[in-house]
Structure formats: C-alpha cells, structure tokens
Short mmCIF file of C-alpha atoms in Angstrom, two decimals:
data_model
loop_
_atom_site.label_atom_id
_atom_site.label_comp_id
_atom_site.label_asym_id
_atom_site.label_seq_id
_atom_site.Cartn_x
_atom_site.Cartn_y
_atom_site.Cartn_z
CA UNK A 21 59.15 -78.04 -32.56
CA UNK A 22 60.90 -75.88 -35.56
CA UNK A 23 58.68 -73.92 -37.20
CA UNK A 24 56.56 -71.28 -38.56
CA UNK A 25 52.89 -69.42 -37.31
CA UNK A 26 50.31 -67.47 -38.38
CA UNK A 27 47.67 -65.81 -36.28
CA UNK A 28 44.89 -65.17 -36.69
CA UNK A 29 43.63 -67.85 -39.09
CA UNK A 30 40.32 -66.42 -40.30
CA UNK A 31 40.23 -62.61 -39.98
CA UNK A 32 37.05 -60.96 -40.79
CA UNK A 33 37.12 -57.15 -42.17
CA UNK A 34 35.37 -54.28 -42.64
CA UNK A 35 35.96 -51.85 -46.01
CA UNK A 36 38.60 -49.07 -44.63
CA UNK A 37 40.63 -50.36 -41.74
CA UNK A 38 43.94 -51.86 -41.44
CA UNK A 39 44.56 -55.31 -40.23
CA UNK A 40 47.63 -56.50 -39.52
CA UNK A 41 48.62 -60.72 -40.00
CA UNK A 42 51.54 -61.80 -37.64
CA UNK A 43 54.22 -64.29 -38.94
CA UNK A 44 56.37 -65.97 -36.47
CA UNK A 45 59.27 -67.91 -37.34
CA UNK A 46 61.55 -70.25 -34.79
CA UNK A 47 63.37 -71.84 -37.30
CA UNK A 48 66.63 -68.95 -37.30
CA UNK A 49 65.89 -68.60 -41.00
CA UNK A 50 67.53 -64.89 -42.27
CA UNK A 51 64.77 -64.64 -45.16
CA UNK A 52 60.62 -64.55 -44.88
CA UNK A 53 58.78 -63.92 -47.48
CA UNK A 54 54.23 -62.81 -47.88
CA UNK A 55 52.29 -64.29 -50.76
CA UNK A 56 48.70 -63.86 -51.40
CA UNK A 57 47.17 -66.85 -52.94
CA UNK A 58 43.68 -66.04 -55.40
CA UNK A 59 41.76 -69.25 -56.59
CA UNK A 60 43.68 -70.16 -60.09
CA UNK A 61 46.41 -67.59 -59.60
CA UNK A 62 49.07 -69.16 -57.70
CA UNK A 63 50.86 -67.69 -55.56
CA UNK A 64 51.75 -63.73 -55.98
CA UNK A 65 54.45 -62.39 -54.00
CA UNK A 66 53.82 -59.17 -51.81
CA UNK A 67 57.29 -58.21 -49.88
CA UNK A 68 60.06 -60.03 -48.58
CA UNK A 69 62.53 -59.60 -46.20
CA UNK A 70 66.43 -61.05 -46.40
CA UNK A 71 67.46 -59.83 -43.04
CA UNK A 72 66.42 -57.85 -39.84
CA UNK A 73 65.66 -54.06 -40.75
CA UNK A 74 65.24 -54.60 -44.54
CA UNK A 75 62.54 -55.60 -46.61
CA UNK A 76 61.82 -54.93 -50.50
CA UNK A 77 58.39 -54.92 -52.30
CA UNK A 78 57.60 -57.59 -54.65
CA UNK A 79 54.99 -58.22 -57.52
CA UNK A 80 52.39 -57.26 -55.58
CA UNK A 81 53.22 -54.70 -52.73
CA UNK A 82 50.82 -51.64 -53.46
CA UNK A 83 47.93 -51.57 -50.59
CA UNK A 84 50.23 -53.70 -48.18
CA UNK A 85 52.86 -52.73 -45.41
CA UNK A 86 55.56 -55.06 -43.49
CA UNK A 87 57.97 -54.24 -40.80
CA UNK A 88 60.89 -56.34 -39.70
CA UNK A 89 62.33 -55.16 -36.19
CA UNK A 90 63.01 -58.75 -35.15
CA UNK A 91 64.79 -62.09 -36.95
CA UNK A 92 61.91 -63.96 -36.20
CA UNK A 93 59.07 -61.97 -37.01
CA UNK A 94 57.39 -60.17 -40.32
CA UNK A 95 54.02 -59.19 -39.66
CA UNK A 96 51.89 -57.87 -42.89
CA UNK A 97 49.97 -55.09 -42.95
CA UNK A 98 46.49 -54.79 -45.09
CA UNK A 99 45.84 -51.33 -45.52
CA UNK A 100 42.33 -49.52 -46.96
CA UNK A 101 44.33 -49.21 -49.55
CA UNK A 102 44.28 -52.40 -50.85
CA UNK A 103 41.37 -52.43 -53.05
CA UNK A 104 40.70 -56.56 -53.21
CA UNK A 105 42.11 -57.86 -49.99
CA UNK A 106 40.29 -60.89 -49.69
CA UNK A 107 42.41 -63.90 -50.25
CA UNK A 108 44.71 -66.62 -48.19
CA UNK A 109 48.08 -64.93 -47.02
CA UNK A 110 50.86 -67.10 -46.56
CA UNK A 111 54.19 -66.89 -44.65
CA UNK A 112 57.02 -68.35 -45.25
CA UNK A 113 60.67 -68.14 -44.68
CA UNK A 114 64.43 -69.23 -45.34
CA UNK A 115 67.26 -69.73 -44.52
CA UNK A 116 69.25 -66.88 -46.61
CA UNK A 117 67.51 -65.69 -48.92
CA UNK A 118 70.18 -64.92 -51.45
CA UNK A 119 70.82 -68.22 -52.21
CA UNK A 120 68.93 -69.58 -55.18
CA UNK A 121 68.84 -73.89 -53.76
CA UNK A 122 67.03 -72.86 -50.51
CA UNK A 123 63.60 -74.11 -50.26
CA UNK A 124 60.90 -72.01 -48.56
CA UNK A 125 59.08 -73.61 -45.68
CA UNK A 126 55.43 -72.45 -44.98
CA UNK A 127 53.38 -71.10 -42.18
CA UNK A 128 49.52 -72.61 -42.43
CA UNK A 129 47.86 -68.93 -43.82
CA UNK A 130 45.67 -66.38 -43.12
CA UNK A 131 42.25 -66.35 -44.55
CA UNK A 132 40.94 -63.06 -44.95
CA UNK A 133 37.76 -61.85 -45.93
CA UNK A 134 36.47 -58.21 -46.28
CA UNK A 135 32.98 -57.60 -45.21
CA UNK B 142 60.95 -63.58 -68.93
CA UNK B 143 60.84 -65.69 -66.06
CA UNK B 144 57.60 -68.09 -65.83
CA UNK B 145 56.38 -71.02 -65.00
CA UNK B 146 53.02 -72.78 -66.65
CA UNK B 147 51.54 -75.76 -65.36
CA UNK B 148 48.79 -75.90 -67.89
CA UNK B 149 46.14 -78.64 -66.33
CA UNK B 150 44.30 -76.46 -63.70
CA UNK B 151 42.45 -79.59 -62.28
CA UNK B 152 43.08 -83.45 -62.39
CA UNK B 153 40.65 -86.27 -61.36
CA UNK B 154 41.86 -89.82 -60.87
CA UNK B 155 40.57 -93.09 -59.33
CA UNK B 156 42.46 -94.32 -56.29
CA UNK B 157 45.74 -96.78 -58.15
CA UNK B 158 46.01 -94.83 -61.29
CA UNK B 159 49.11 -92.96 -62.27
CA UNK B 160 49.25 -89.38 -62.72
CA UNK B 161 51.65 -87.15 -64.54
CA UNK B 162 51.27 -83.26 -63.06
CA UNK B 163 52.90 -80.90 -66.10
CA UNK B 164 55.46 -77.74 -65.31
CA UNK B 165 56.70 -75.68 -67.98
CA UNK B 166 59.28 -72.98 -67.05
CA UNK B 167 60.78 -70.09 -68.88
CA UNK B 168 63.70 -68.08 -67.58
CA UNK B 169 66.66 -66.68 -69.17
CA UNK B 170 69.03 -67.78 -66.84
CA UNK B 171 71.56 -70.91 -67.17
CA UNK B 172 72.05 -71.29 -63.39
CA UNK B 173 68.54 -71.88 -61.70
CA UNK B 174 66.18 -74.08 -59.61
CA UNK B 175 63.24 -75.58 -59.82
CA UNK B 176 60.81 -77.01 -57.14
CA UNK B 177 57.32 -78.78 -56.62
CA UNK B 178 55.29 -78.39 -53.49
CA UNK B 179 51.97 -79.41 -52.25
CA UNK B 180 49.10 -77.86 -50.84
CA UNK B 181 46.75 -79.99 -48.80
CA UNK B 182 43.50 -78.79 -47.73
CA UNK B 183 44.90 -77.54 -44.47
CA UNK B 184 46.72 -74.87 -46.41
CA UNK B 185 50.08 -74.92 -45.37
CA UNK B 186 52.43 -75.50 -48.71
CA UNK B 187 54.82 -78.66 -47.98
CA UNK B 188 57.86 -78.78 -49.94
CA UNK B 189 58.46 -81.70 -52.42
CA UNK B 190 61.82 -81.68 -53.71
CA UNK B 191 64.09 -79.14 -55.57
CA UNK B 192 66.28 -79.61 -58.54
CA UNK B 193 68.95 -77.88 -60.42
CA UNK B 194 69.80 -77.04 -63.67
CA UNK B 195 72.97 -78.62 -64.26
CA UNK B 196 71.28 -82.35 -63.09
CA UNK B 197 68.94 -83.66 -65.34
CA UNK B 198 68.92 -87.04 -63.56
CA UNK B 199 65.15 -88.09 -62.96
CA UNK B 200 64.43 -88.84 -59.24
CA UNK B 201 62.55 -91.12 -57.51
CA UNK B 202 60.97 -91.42 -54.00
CA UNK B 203 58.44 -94.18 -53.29
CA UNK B 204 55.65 -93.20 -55.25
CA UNK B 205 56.34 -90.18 -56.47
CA UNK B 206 58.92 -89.43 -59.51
CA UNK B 207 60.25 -86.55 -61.31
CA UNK B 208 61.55 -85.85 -65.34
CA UNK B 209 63.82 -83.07 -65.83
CA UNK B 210 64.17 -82.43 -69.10
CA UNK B 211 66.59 -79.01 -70.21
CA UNK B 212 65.57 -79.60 -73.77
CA UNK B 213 61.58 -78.65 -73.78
CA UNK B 214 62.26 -76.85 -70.11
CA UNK B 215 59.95 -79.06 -68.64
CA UNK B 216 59.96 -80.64 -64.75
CA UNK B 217 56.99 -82.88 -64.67
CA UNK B 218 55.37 -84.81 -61.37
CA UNK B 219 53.93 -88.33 -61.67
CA UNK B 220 52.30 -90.07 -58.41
CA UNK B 221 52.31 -93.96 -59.20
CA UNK B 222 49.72 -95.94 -57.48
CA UNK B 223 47.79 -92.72 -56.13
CA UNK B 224 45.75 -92.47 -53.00
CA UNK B 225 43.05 -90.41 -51.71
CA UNK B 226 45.70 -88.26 -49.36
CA UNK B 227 47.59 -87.77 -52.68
CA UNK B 228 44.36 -84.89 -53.28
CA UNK B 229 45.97 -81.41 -53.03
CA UNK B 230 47.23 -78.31 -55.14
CA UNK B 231 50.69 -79.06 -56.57
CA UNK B 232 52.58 -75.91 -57.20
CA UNK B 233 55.96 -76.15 -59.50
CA UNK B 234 58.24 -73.49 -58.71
CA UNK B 235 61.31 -71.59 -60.47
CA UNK B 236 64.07 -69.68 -58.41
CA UNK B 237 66.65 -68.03 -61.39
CA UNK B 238 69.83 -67.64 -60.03
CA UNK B 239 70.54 -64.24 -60.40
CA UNK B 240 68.08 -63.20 -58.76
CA UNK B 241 69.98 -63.45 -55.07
CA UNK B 242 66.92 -63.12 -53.59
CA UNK B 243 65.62 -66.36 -52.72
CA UNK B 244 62.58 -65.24 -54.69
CA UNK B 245 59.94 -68.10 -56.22
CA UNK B 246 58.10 -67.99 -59.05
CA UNK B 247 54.76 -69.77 -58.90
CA UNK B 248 52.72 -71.76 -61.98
CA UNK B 249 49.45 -71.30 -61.32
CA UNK B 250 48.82 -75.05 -59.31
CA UNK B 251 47.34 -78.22 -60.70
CA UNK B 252 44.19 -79.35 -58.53
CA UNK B 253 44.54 -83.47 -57.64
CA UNK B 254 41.53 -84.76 -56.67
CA UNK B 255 41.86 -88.52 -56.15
CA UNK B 256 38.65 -90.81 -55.71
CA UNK B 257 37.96 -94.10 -53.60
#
C-alpha cells in the first residue's frame, strides 16, 4: 500500500523546545512539500524539497527547519523560534516537482498544539 | 500576482440539493494549472481533479462537475444530488507554470456541510 505518513498525530508542546514531525513517503515521488494549515487560511507553504539533499524555504519558513538525507523522508522541524506554532502540518509529496500538471498527494497531518 | 479566492468560507445544504463551490484565480502566467481537492474530517487532503489552461472543456464525473472558464478566470465545483459524505473543506488550487517547482497555491477553502 503506496503511500504517505505522518507521526505523531497529536503532538503536545511546551513554549521553547523543538519538536520535530516525521514525513514518510513510499510512493518514489522526487518532490515533498510542508504546509501549515490555520482555520480560514488555507494552506501556507513552509519548505519544500525537489530532490534528495536540497530543499528551499517557502512562504512561510522563518521558525521552521527540514532536512532531506533520504528520497523518502522530510521530517519538519518546529523550533522556539516559531512564535505561533500551533496549527495542522501537512505532508505531501510528488512525483517531480518541477513539473507544473503533477498533483500533490497528502499524508493525514500533524496536529500540534503548544502548551 | 499569483492568487486564488474562493470567496464563500462556509456552505450549508440539505441532503439532494446542488451546490456550486466558487474559485477565482489570478496569475500572470499563460501556461498553468488548476486543481480542487477535498478535505474530510480525517484531515488528509484527497485530490479531485486538475485542469489546464489551454482546455476549457467542462468535466464531468458522476456527481460532481467542473466550469472552466479563461474569460472571468474562474474554475468552479458543483456536487449534484449531494450527500452527507459530500461534508468537507474544498480547496481550489493554482500551480503557474513557470514556477518549475511543483509549488500550489491555496484559496482559502469553502466549508460543505451537508444535512440529512
């Protein structure tokens, strides 16, 4: 079964430590992608990654970190830094990223809440 | 600029009515994509279809339908016949060509709630 995980699902906080959300992907897809989703906001795009070893920021990157040593995995980083973490992180990924027709399929999020 | 609007933040229907779900979309590009996805209350975004800017043909799949129209850059969503599972958040979606990063733009979601 194809497809893409997030762990934990609720994550529970407290003001000035890191967490870190894991993003697994078995789908072969080059491209994954973070988006934080705020009630009536959409969804707001925080770094994405077109292939193994590279990653760019995107709307919304300040506070956050990502690595991505391995094709099928881009775990996010919440740093202290982030001043209004709570929201619902979602994963997704791919294919290639560079192509504009390729939809984006979606992990099931990460609820986090800051205590 | 490069936007998308879907302007009705929340939409209540009875169970058999029709619903239209509006998407607006701004972008400067001539070469782009556009897509609609849904968000049950599990979470997990499901994709709905995707559509180009050269084909303006509508689209039809069982119940659901879709008008592309270039000329008032609109890519609206009607349900026919809706049911209670139809209740999610429907995102529309824009992906400009030249970006070449696979990068979506996001309206801000239309809330379907659908009653018995």
């Amino acid at each position: 079964d194809g497809g893409i995980t997030q762990s934990p699902k609720y994550l529970f906080r407290k003001e000035g430590q890191n967490v870190t959300l894991s993003c697994e992907q078995n789908l072969n897809h080059d491209a994954m992608y973070w988006y934080r989703q705020d009630p009536g906001q959409g969804l707001r795009l925080i770094y994405y990654s077109q292939i193994v070893n590279d990653f760019q920021k995107g709307d919304i990157a300040e506070g956050y970190s990502v690595s991505r040593e391995k094709k099928e995995s881009f775990p996010l980083t919440v740093t202290s830094a982030q001043k209004n973490p709570t929201a619902f992180y979602l994963c997704a990924s791919s294919i290639d990223g560079r192509l504009a027709y390729n939809e984006q399929f979606f992990g099931p999020g990460t609820r986090l809440t800051v205590l | 600029a490069q936007k998308v609007t879907q302007a009705q933040t929340e939409i209540s229907v009875v169970e058999k009515e029709d619903v239209t779900l509006d998407c607006v979309y701004e972008t400067r590009d001539t070469t782009y994509y556009l897509f609609w996805y849904k968000q049950p209350p599990s979470g997990e975004l499901v994709f709905l279809i995707r559509r180009n800017s050269f084909d303006e043909q509508n689209e039809i799949s069982g119940r659901y339908s879709w008008n592309f129209q270039k000329s008032t850059s609109s890519f609206n969503f009607t349900i026919t016949a809706s049911q209670v599972v139809d209740s999610a958040v429907y995102f529309c979606a824009l992906d400009p060509y030249s970006s070449n990063t696979g990068k979506l733009i996001f309206g801000q979601g239309t809330t379907l709630q659908v009653k018995p």
